[in-house]
Short mmCIF file of C-alpha atoms in Angstrom, two decimals:
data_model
loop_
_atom_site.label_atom_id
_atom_site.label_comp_id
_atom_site.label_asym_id
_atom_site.label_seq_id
_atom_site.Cartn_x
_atom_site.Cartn_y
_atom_site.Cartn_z
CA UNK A 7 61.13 -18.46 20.53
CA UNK A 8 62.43 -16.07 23.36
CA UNK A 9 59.65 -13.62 24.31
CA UNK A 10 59.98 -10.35 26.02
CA UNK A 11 58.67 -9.32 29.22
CA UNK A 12 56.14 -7.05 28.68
CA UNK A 13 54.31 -9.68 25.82
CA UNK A 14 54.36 -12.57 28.64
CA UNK A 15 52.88 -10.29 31.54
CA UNK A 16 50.23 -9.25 28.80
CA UNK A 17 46.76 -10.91 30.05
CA UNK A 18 46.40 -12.23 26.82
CA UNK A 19 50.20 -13.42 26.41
CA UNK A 20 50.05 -17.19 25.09
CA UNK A 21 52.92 -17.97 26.98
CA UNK A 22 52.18 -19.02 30.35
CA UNK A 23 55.05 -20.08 32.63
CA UNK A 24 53.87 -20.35 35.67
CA UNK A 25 56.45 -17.45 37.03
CA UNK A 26 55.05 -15.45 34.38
CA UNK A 27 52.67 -13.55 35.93
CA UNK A 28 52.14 -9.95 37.29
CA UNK A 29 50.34 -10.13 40.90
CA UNK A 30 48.32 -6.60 40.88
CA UNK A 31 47.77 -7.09 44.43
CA UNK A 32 51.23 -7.90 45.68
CA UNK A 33 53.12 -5.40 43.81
CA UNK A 34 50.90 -2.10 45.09
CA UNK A 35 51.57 -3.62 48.49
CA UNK A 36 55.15 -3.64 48.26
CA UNK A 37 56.01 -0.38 45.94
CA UNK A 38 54.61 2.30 47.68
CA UNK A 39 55.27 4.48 44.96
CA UNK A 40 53.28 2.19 42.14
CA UNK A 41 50.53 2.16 44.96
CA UNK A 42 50.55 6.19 44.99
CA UNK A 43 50.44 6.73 41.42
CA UNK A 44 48.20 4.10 40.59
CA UNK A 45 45.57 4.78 43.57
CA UNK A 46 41.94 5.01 41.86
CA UNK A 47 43.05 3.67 38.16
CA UNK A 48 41.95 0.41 36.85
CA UNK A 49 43.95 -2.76 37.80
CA UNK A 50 45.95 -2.78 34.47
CA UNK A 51 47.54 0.62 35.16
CA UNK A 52 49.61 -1.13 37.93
CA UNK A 53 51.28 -3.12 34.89
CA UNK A 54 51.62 -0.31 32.65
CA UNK A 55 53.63 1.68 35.83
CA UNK A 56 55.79 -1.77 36.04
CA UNK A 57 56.55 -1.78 32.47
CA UNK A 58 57.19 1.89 32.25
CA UNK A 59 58.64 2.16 35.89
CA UNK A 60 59.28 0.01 37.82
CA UNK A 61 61.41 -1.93 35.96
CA UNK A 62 64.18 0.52 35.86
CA UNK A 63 63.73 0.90 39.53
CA UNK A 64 64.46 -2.96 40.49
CA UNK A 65 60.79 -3.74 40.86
CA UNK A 66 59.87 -7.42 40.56
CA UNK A 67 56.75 -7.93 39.08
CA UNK A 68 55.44 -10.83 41.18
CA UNK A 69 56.32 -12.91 44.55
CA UNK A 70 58.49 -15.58 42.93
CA UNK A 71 60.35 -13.64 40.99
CA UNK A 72 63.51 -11.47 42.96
CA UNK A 73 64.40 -8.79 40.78
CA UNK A 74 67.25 -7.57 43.06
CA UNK A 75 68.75 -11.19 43.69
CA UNK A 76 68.71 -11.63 40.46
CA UNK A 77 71.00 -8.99 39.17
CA UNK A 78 73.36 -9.18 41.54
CA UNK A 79 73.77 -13.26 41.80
CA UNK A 80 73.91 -13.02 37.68
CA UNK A 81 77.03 -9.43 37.10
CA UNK A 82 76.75 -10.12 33.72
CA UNK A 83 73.14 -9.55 32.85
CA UNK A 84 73.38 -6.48 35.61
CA UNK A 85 75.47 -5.43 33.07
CA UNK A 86 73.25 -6.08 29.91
CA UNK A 87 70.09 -4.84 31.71
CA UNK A 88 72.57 -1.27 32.38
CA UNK A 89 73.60 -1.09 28.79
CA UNK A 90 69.78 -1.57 27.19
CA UNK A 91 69.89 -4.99 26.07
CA UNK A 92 67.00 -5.79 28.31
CA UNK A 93 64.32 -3.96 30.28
CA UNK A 94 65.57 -5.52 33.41
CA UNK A 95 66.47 -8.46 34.86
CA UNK A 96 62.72 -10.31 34.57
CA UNK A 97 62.94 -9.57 30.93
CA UNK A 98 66.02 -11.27 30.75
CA UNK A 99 64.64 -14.33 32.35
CA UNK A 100 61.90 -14.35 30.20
CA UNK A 101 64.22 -14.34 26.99
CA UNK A 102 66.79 -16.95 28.40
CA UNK A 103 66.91 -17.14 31.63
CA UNK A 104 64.57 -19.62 32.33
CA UNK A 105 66.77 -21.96 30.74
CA UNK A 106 69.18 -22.55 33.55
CA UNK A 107 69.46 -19.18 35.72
CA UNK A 108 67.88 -19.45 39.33
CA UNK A 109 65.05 -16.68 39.72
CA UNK A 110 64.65 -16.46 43.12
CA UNK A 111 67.10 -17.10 46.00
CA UNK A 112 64.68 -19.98 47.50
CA UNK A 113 64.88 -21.93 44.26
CA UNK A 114 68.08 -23.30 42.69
CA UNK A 115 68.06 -24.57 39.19
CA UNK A 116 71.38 -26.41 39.29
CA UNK A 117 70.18 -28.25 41.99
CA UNK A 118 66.96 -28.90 40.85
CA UNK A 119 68.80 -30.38 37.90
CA UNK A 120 70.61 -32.44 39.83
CA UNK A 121 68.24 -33.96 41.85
CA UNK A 122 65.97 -34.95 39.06
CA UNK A 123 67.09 -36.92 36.11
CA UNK A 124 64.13 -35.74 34.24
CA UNK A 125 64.69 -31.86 34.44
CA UNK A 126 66.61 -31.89 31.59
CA UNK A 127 65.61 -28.63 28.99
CA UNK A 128 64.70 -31.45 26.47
CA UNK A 129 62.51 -33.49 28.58
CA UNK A 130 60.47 -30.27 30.11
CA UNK A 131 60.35 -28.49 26.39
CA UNK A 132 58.49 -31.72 25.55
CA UNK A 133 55.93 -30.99 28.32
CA UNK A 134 55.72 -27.54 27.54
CA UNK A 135 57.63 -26.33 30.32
CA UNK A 136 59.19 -23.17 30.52
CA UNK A 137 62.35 -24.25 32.68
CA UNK A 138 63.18 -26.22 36.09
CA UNK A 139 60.98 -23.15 38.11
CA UNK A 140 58.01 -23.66 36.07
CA UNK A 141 57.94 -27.04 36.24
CA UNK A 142 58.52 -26.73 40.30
CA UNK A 143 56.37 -24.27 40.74
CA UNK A 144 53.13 -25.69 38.47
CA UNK A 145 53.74 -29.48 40.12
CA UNK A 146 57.33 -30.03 41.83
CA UNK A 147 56.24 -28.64 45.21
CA UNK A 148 53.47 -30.86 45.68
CA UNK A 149 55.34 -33.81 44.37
CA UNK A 150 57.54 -33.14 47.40
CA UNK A 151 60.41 -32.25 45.27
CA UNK A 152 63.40 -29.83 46.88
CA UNK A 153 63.80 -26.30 44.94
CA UNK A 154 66.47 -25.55 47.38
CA UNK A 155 68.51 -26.79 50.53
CA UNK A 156 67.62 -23.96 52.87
CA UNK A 157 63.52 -24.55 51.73
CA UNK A 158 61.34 -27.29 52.48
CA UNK A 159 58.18 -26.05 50.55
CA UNK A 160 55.90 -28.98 52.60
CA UNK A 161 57.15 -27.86 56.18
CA UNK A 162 55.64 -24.97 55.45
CA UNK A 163 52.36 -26.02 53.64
CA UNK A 164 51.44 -28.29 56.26
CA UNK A 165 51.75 -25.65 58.59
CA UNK A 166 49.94 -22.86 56.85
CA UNK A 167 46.76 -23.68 57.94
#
């Protein structure tokens, strides 16, 4: 069953996709204004300003997701998100997106599927999967799989250190 944002960004959401997570730490850096009105308040208030905030101001809650991208690669759920029949466009992706929309512009999910006879929906639901990005990000990556043609996740791994 779909699940809203704010339940699966709760720290004790049962769902757990692996882009299902607010990062405290990189959203004050990059929203100056969350950082401002959050300075001194306990770590949580940073999700409360997200949920009551920043999503109607194009935040994205976390590195891998790309709020901004995501609206405008996907007109349609702009348009939902616009109208109220989502929060924004994370919710969305929460709800149904995962299920075949690409989240970010370094990961593609069409391509993902085609690379990979065993991305299908079925086969991942079975493994408790929430999507393609899930299953890239929690073990794709380091089993050398491409999330997109312009990305080579391992170049840049070997490299970070």
């Amino acid at each position: 069953m779909p699940r809203p944002a704010h339940e699966i960004l709760r720290p004790d959401s049962p769902v757990k996709p692996a882009w299902g997570v607010f990062d405290t730490g990189w959203y004050l850096h990059h929203y100056a204004d969350a950082r401002a009105v959050c300075a001194d308040k306990p770590a949580e208030a940073a999700l409360d300003y997200y949920l009551r905030i920043g999503v109607r101001l194009g935040h994205s809650p976390n590195p891998v997701f790309d709020e901004l991208y995501y609206l405008a690669r996907n007109p349609d759920i702009a348009e939902l998100v616009r109208e109220g029949a989502y929060a924004s466009g994370f919710d969305h992706y929460c709800q149904h997106g995962h299920r075949g929309v690409s989240p970010h512009w370094l990961f593609d999910d069409a391509l993902y599927a085609d690379l990979y006879e065993d991305m299908t929906l079925e086969i991942l639901d079975a493994h408790g999967c929430y999507g393609r990005y899930d299953h890239y990000l929690r073990s794709g990556q380091r089993e050398r799989r491409m999330g997109h043609f312009l990305f080579d996740g391992m170049f840049y791994r070997e490299r970070a250190i």
